Coordinates of C-alpha atoms in Angstrom, one line a residue:
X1 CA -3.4 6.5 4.6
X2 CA -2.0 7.5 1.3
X3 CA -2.4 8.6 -2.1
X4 CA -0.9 7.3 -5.4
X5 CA -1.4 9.6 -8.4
X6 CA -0.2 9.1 -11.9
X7 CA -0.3 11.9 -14.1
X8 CA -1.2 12.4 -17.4
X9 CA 1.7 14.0 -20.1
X10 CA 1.5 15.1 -23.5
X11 CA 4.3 17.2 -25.5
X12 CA 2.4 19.6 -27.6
X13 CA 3.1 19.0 -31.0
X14 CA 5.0 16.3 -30.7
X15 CA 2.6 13.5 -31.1
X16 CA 5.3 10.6 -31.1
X17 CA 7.1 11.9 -28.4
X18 CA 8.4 8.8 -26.4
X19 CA 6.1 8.6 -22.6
X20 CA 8.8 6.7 -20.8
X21 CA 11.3 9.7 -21.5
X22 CA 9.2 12.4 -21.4
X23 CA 8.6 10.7 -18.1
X24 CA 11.4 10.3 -17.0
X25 CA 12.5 14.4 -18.0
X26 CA 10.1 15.4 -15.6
X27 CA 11.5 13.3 -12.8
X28 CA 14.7 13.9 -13.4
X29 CA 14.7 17.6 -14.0
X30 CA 12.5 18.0 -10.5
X31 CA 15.4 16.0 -8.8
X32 CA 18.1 18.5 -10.2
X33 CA 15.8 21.6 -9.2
X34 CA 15.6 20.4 -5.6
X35 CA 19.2 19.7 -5.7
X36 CA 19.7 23.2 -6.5
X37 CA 18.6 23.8 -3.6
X38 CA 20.3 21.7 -1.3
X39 CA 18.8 18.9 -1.2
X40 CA 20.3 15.3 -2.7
X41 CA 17.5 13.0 -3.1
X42 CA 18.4 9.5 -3.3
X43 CA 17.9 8.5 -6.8
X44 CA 17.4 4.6 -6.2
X45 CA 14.6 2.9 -4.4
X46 CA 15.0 -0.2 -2.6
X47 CA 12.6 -2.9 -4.3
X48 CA 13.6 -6.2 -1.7
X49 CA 10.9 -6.5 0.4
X50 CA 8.4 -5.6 -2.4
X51 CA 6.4 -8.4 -3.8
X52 CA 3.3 -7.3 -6.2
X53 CA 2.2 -10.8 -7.1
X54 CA 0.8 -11.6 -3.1
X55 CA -2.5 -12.1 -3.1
X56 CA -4.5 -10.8 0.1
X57 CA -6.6 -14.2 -0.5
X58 CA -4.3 -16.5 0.5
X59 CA -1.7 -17.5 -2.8
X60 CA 1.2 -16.1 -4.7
X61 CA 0.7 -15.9 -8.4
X62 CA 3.5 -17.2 -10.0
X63 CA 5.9 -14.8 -11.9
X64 CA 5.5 -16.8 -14.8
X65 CA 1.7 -16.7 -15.0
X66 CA 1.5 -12.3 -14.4
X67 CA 0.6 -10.2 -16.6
X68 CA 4.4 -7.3 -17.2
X69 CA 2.0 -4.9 -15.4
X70 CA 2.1 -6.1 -12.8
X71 CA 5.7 -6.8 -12.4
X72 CA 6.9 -3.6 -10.8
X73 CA 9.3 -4.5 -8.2
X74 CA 12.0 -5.3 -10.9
X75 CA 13.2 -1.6 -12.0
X76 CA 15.4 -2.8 -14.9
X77 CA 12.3 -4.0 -16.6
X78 CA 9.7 -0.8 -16.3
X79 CA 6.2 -2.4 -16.5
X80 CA 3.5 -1.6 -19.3
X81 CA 0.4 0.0 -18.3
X82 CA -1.8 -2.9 -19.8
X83 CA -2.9 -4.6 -22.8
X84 CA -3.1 -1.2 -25.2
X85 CA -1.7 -0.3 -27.5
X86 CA 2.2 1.4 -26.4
X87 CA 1.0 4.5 -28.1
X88 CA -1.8 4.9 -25.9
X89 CA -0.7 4.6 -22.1
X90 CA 0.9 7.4 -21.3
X91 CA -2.1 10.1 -21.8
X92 CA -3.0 12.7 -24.3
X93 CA -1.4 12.7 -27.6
X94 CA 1.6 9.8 -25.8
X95 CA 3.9 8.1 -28.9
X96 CA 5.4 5.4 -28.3
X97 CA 6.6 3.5 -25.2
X98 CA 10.2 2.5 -25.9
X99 CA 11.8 2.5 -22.6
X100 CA 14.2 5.3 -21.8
X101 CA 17.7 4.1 -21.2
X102 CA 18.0 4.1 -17.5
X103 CA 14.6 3.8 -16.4
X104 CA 16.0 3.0 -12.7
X105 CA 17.1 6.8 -12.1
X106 CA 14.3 8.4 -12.9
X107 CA 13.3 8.1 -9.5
X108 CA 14.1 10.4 -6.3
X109 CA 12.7 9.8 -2.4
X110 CA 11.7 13.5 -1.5
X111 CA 12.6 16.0 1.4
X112 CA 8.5 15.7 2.3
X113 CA 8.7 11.6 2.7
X114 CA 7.0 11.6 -1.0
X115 CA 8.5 9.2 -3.7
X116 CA 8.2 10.8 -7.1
X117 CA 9.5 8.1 -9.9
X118 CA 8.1 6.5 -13.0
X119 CA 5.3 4.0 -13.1
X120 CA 3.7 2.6 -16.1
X121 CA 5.1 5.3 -18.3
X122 CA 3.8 8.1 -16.7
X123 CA 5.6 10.6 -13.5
X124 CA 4.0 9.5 -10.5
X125 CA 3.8 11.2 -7.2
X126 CA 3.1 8.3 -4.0
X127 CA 2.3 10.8 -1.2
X128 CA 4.2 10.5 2.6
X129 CA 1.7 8.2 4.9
X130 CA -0.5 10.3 7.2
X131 CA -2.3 9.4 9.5
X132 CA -6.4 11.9 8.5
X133 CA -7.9 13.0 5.6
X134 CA -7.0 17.0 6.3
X135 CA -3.3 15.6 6.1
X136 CA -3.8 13.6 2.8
X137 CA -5.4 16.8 1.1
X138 CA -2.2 18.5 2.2
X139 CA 0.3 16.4 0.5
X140 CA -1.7 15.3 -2.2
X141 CA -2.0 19.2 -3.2
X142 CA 1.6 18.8 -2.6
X143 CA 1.7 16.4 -5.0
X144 CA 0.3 18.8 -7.4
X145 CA 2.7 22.0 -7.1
X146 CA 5.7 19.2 -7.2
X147 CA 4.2 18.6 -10.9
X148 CA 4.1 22.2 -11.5
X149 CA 7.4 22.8 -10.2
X150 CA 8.9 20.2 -12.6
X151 CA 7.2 21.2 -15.9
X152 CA 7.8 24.6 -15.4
X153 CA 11.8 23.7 -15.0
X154 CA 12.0 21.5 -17.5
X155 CA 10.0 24.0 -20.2
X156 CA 12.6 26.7 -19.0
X157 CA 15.8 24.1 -20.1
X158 CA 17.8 25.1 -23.1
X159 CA 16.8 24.1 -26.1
X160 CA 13.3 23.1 -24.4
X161 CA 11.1 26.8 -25.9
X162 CA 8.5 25.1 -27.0
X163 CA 8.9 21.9 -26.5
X164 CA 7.4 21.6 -22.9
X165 CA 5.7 19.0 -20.7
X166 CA 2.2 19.6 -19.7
X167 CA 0.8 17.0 -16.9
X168 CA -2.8 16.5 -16.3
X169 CA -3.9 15.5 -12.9
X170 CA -6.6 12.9 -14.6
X171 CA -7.5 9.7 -15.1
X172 CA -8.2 9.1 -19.4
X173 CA -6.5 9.9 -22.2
X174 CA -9.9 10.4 -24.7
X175 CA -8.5 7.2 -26.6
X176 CA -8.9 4.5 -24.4
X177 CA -6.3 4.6 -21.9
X178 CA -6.9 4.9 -17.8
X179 CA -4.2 5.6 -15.7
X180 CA -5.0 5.4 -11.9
X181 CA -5.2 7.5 -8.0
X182 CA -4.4 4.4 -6.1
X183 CA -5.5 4.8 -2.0
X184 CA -3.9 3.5 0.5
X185 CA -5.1 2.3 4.0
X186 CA -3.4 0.3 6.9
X187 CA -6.0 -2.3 8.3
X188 CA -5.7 -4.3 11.2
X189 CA -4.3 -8.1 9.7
X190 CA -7.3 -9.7 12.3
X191 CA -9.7 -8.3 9.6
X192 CA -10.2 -11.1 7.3
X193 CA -9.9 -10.3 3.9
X194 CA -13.6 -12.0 2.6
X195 CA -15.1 -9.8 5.1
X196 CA -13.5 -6.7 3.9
X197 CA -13.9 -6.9 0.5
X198 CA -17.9 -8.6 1.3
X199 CA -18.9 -5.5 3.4
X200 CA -17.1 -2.7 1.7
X201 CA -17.9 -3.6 -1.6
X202 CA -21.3 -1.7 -2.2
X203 CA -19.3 1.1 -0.3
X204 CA -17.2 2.0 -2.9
X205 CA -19.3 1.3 -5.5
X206 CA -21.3 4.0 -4.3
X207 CA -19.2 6.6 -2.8
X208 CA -18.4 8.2 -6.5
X209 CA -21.8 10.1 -6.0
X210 CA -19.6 12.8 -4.1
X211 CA -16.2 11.4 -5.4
X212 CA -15.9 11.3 -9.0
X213 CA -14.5 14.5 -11.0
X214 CA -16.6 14.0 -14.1
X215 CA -16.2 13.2 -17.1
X216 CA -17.1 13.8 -20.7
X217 CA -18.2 10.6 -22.7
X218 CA -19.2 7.8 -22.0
X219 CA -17.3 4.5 -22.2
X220 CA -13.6 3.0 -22.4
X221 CA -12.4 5.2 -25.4
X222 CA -15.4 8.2 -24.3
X223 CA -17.3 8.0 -27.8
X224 CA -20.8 7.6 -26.7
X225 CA -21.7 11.3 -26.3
X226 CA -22.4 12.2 -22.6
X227 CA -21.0 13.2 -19.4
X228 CA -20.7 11.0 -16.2
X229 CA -19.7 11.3 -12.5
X230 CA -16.5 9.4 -12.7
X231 CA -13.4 8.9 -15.0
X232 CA -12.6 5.6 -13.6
X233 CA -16.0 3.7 -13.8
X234 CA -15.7 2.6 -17.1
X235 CA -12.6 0.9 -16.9
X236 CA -13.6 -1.6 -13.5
X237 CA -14.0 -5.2 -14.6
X238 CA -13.8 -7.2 -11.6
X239 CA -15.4 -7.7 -8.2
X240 CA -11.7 -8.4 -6.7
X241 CA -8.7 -9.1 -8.2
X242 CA -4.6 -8.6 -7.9
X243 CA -4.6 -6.4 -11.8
X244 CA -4.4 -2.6 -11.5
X245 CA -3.9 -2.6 -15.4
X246 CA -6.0 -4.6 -17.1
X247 CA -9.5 -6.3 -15.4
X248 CA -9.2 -4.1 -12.6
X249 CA -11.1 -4.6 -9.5
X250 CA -13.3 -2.8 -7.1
X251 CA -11.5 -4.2 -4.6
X252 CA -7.9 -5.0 -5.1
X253 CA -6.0 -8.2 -3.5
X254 CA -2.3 -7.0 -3.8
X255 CA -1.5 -8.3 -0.1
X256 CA 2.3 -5.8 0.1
X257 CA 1.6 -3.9 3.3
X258 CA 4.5 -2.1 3.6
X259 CA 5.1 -2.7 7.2
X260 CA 5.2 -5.7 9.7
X261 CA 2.8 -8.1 8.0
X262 CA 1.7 -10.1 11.0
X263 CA 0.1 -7.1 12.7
X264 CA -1.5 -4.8 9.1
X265 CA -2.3 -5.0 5.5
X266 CA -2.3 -2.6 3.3
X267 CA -6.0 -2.1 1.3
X268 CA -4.9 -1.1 -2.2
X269 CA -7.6 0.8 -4.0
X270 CA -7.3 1.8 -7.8
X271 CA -10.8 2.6 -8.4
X272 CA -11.0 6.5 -7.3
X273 CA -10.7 9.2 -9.6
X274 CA -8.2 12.0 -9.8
X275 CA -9.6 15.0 -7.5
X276 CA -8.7 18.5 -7.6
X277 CA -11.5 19.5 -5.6
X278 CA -9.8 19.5 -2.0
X279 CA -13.4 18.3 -0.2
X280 CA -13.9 15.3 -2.1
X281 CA -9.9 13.9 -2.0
X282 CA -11.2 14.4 2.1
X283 CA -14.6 12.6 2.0
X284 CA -12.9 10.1 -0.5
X285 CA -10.5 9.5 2.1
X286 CA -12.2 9.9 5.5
X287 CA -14.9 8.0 4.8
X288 CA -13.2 4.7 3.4
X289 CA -11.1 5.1 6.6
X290 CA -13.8 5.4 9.2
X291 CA -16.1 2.3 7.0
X292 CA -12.5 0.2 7.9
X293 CA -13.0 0.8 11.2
X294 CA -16.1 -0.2 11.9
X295 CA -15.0 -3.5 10.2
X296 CA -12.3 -3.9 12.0
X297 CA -14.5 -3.5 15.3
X298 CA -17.3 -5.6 14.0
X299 CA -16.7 -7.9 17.3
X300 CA -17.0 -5.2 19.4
X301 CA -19.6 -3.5 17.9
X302 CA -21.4 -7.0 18.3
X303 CA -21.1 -6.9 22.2
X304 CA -22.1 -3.2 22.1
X305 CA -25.5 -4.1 20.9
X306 CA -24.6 -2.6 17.6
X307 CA -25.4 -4.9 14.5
X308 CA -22.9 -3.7 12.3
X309 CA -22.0 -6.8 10.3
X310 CA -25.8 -7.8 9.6
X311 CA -26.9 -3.8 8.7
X312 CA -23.5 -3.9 6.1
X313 CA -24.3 -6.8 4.9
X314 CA -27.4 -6.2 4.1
X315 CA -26.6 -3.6 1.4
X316 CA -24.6 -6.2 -0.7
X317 CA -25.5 -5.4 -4.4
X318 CA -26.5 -7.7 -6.8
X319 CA -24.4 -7.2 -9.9
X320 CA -21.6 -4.8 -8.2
X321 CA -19.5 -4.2 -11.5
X322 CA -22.2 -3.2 -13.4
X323 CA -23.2 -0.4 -11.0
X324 CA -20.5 1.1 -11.1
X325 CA -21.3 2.2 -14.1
X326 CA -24.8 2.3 -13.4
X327 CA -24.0 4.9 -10.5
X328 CA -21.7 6.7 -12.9
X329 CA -24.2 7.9 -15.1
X330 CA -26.8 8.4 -12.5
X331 CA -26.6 11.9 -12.6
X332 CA -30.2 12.8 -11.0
X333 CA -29.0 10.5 -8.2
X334 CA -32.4 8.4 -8.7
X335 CA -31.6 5.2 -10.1
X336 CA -32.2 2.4 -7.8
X337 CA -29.4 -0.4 -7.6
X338 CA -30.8 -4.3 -7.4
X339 CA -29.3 -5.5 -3.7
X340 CA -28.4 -9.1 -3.2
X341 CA -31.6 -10.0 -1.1
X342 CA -34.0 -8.4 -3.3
X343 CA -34.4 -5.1 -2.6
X344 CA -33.8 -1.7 -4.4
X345 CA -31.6 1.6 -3.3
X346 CA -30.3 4.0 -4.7
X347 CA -26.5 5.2 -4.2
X348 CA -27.2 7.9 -1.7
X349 CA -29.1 5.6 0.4
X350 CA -26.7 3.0 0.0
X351 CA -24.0 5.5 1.6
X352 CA -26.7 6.8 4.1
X353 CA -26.7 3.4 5.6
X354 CA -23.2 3.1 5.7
X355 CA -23.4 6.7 7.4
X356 CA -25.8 5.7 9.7
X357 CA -24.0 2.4 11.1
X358 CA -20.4 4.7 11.3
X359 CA -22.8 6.9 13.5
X360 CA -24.1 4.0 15.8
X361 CA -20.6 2.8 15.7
X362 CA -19.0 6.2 16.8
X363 CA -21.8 6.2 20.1
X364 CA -21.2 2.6 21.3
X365 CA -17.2 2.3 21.0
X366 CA -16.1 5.5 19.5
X367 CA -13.9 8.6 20.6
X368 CA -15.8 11.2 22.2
X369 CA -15.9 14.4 19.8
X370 CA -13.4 16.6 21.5
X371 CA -11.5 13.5 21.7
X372 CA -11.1 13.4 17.7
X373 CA -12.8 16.6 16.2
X374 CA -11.2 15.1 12.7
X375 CA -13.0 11.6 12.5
X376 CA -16.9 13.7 13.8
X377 CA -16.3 16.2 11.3
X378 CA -15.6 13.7 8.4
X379 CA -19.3 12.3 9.7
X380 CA -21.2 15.3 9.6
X381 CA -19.7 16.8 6.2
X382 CA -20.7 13.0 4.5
X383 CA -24.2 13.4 6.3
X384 CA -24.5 16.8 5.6
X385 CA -23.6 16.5 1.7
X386 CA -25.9 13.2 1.6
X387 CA -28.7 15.4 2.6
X388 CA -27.8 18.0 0.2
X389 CA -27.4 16.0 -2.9
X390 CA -30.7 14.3 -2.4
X391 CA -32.6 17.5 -2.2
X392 CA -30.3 20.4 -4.1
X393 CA -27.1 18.8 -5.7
X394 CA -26.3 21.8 -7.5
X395 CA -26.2 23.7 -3.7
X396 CA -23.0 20.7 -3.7
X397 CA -20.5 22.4 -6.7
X398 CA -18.6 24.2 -4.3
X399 CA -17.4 20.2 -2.9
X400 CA -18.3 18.4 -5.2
X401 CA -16.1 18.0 -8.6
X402 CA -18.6 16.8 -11.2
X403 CA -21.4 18.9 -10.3
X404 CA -19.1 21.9 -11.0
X405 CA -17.9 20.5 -14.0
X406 CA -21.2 19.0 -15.3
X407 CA -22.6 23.2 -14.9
X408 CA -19.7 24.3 -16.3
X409 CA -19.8 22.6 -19.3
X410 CA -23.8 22.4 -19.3
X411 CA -23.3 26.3 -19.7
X412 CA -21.1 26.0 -22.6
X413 CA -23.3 23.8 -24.2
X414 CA -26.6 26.2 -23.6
X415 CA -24.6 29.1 -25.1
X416 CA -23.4 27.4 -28.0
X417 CA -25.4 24.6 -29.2
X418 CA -23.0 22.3 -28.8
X419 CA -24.0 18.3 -28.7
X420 CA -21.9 16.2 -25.7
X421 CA -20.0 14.8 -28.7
X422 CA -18.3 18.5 -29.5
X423 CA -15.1 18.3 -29.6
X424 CA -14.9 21.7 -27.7
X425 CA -16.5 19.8 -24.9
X426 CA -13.5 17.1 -24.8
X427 CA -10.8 20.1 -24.7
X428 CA -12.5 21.9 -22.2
X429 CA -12.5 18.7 -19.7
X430 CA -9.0 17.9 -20.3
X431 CA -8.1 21.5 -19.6
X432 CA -9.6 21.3 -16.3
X433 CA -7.0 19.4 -15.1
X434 CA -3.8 20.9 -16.6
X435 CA -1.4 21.4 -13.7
X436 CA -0.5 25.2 -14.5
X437 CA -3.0 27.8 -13.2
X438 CA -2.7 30.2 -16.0
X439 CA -4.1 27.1 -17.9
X440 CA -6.4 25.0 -15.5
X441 CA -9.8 25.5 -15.5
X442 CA -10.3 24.2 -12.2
X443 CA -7.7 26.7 -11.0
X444 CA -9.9 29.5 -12.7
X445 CA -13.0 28.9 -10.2
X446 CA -10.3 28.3 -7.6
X447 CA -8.9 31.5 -8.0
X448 CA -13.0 33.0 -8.3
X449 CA -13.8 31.6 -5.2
X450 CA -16.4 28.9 -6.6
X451 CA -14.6 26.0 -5.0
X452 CA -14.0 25.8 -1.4
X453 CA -11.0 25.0 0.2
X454 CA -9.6 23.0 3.6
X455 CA -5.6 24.0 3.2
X456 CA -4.1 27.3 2.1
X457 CA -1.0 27.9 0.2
X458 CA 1.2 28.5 3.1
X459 CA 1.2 25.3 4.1
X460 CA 1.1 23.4 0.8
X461 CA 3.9 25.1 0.0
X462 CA 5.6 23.7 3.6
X463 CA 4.1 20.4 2.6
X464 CA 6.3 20.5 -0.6
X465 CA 9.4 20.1 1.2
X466 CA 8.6 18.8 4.6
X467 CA 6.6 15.6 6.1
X468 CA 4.0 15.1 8.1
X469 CA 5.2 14.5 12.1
X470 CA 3.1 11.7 13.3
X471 CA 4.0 9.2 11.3
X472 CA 7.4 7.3 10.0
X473 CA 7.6 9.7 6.8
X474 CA 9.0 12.4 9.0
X475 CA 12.1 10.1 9.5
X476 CA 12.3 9.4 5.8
X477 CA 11.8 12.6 5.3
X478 CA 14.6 14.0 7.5
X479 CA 16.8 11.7 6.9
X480 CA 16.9 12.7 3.0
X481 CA 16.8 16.4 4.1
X482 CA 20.3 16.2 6.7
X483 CA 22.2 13.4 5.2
X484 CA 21.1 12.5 1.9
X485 CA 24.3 12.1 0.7
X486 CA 25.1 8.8 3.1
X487 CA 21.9 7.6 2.0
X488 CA 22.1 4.7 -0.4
X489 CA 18.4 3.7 -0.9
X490 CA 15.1 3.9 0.4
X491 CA 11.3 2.7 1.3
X492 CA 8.4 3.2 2.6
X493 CA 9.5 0.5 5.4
X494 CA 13.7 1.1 5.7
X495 CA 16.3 3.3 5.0
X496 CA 19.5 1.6 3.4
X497 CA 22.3 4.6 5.2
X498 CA 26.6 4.4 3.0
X499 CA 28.9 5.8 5.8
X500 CA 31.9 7.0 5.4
X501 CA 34.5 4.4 6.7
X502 CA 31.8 1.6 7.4
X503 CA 32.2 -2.1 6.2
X504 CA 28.8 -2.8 4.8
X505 CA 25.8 -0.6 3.6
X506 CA 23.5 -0.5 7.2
X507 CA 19.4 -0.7 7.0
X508 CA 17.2 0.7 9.5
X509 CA 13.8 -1.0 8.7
X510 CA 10.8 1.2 9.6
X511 CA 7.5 -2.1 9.9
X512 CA 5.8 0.6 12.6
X513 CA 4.3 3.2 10.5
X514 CA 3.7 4.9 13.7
X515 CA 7.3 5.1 14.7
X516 CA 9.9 7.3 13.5
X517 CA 7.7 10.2 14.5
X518 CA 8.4 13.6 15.6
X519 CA 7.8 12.9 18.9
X520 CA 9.5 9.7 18.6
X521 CA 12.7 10.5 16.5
X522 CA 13.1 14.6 16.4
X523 CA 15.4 14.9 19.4
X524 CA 17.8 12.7 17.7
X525 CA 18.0 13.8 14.7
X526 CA 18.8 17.1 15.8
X527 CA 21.5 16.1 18.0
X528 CA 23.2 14.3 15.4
X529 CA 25.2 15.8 13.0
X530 CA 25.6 13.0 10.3
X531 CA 24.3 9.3 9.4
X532 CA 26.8 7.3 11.4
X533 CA 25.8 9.7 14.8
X534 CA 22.2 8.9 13.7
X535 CA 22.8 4.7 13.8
X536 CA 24.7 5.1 17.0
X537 CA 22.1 6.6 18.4
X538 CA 19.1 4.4 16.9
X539 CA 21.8 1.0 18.0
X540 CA 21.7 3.1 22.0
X541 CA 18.1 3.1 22.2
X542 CA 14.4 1.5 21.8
X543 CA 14.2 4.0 19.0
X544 CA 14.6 2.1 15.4

């Protein structure tokens, strides 16, 4: 699993100041801090085997008949973020979108397996795969002191007092604009995509009852006066679809998996919300992976005596697209939802039920607990927060990110009078997610202890420059950290190594996510002292 996150930028006091290059800046300036360092990050990425127009149902839209968003695997052409306005997609106070001159290197494959680049005119960090929730918190907070880490350098430049970067770790803009936290999941290719999308559906729908960060108004451009659970909900459009732009789906069909396509696919999902709050990146995370699973052992849940499929399918939803909105403005948790056959439940007992067949699912075919303490404590923490949101969500703020914002601001609002529509309220939101602590509201409870954590600082900070072990991003990783500078290009599925003396450029594809591991690869690495001892040694053994 991974984590896509585009973040938010605004130049204060520049109003027209051009996204793609402000962008772009804060790229670029992060790739020359880290070469400071040492390190040489690559600076190009290696589009060939991408291919954004697949469709997981079966068909290949034509290039002719997609939308420029969605044309991202041609890097001379930087895609639009959708069908606003230019002056709107890049976040808070963004001017407009003329494309910086050489879009193409403002890109750089990091020391931690991360890609940091620019997408839809905004600085993106993808996270390095892992392969649990714990891990995915890691890098993701990664992700975030990365961002830091850039705007702080590129405020400090010559010339640049005053005229800094600040990046928001959120999903609106307050004018109409969404910008997305795309998740990413290997599934087993034997798991028909109809079933997927059929049984996980209400899933997600629901889950935004201990995801969502919160959010002040209500609607696409947030000028109905309110607050509601999540930032994304009012920008979902479609059941299923291949957009992440414009009509954007619950469940998304981009079929690009990133690996060997025969054996995985990779489930796309843009619907989440940005999360600061560490617990509900890991719920958000852990439970969408263990729901997967139990799909992609419906067979052999079957011959168990479990009736997974049937209990799932049973909690299909009548109008999905409108309850996602419906759940996002839930906020006493009490509305009940209109179910295909009939029935009514609300969104905690829609994920209860999903709960309850992960638990049968777990005792019939699943690891014993000592066996994977990870995937039994993701269980109990869902149940356990379930439980506690039904009966005292506020007992919930320490996990979950819009109670604590909805009290937050609900004390504001007490103590001053202020109506939902205040523009007070607006700052205050935005604010929570600015990047630097001195600023961040979020990082203020942090730092109080009102929000609880699951990594420290220590190893975020080892996070920031190195990549997880058990899974191929350690040999991306690595391999940008010892011999960057015979590295032409990268992936997420090859490395493209220019050595010294050799005819042609060489590729070492990486379709295994689950190879080029520690385990698998470290010995190597550490007994070779540059690129072309590395491919001698990958060409000698059952090691690419």
């Amino acid at each position: 699993m991974g984590i896509e996150t585009e973040y938010g930028v605004l130049a204060p006091g520049r109003p027209a100041a051009n996204p793609m290059l402000l962008s772009s800046q804060v790229v670029t300036t992060y790739r020359a801090l880290v070469a400071r360092a040492g390190a040489r990050p690559a600076a190009r990425w290696d589009y060939d085997d991408e291919d954004p127009l697949a469709d997981a149902r079966g068909f290949h839209l034509p290039r002719a008949a997609a939308h420029p968003s969605q044309l991202t695997d041609d890097p001379s052409r930087p895609a639009p973020a959708g069908p606003l306005p230019a002056a709107r997609v890049a976040g808070p106070g963004a001017g407009p979108a003329d494309e910086p001159e050489d879009p193409s290197a403002a890109n750089c494959i990091l020391t931690n397996g991360a890609r940091l680049y620019v997408d839809h005119a905004h600085p993106e960090y993808s996270s390095p795969e892992v392969t649990g929730p714990r891990d995915a918190v890691l890098w993701d907070v990664a992700g975030e002191r990365v961002m830091l880490a850039a705007s702080r350098e590129l405020a400090a430049l010559p010339g640049a007092a005053g005229h800094g970067v600040v990046l928001y770790k959120n999903n609106v803009d307050g004018k109409g604009a969404s910008y997305g936290t795309h998740e990413n999941y290997l599934v087993d290719r034997a798991l028909p995509f109809g079933v997927l999308a059929d049984l996980l559906t209400a899933f997600l729908v629901t889950r935004q009852v201990f995801s969502g960060s919160g959010r002040v108004g209500v609607g696409p451009t947030g000028d109905t006066p309110g607050f509601q659970m999540s930032q994304r909900a009012d920008y979902i459009e479609a059941e299923v679809g291949l957009e992440t732009t414009l009509r954007r789906p619950i469940v998304n069909t981009r079929d690009e998996p990133h690996a060997d396509r025969t054996r995985w696919r990779r489930l796309h999902l843009i619907l989440g919300d940005a999360n600061l709050f560490e617990v509900a990146t890991y719920l958000k995370l852990g439970t969408t992976s263990l729901v997967l699973w139990v799909l992609e052992h419906l067979d052999d849940l079957a011959d168990a005596g479990v009736p997974a499929r049937a209990a799932l399918a049973a909690l299909r939803l009548a109008d999905p697209v409108a309850d996602v909105q419906r759940v996002s403005r839930d906020l006493d948790l009490d509305s009940k939802l209109d179910l295909a056959d009939g029935r009514t439940m609300t969104a905690l007992e829609v994920q209860g039920a999903y709960a309850d067949v992960v638990g049968q699912a777990l005792l019939a075919i699943g690891p014993e607990p000592e066996a994977d303490v990870e995937t039994h404590r993701v269980l109990d923490r869902w149940r356990s927060l379930l439980a506690r949101l039904d009966t005292a969500p506020e007992s919930c703020a320490r996990e979950v990110e819009w109670i604590a914002k909805r009290r937050l601001l609900e004390g504001l609002r007490r103590r001053d009078g202020l109506d939902w529509d205040h523009p007070r309220l607006h700052a205050l939101d935005l604010q929570w997610s600015d990047v630097r602590p001195e600023r961040s509201i979020y990082h203020r409870l942090l730092a109080a202890g009102a929000v609880e954590r699951l990594v420290d600082e220590r190893a975020v900070a080892d996070a920031v420059h190195h990549p997880p072990t058990d899974t191929r991003a350690y040999f991306r990783g690595e391999v940008m950290a010892r011999y960057a500078d015979q590295v032409s290009a990268a992936s997420w599925d090859s490395v493209i190594f220019d050595v010294r003396g050799a005819a042609a450029l060489q590729r070492v594809p990486m379709l295994d996510p689950l190879r080029g591991t520690r385990a698998h690869i470290g010995q190597l690495l550490d007994d070779c002292a540059d690129a072309a001892a590395l491919l001698r040694g990958l060409r000698g053994g059952d090691t690419a």
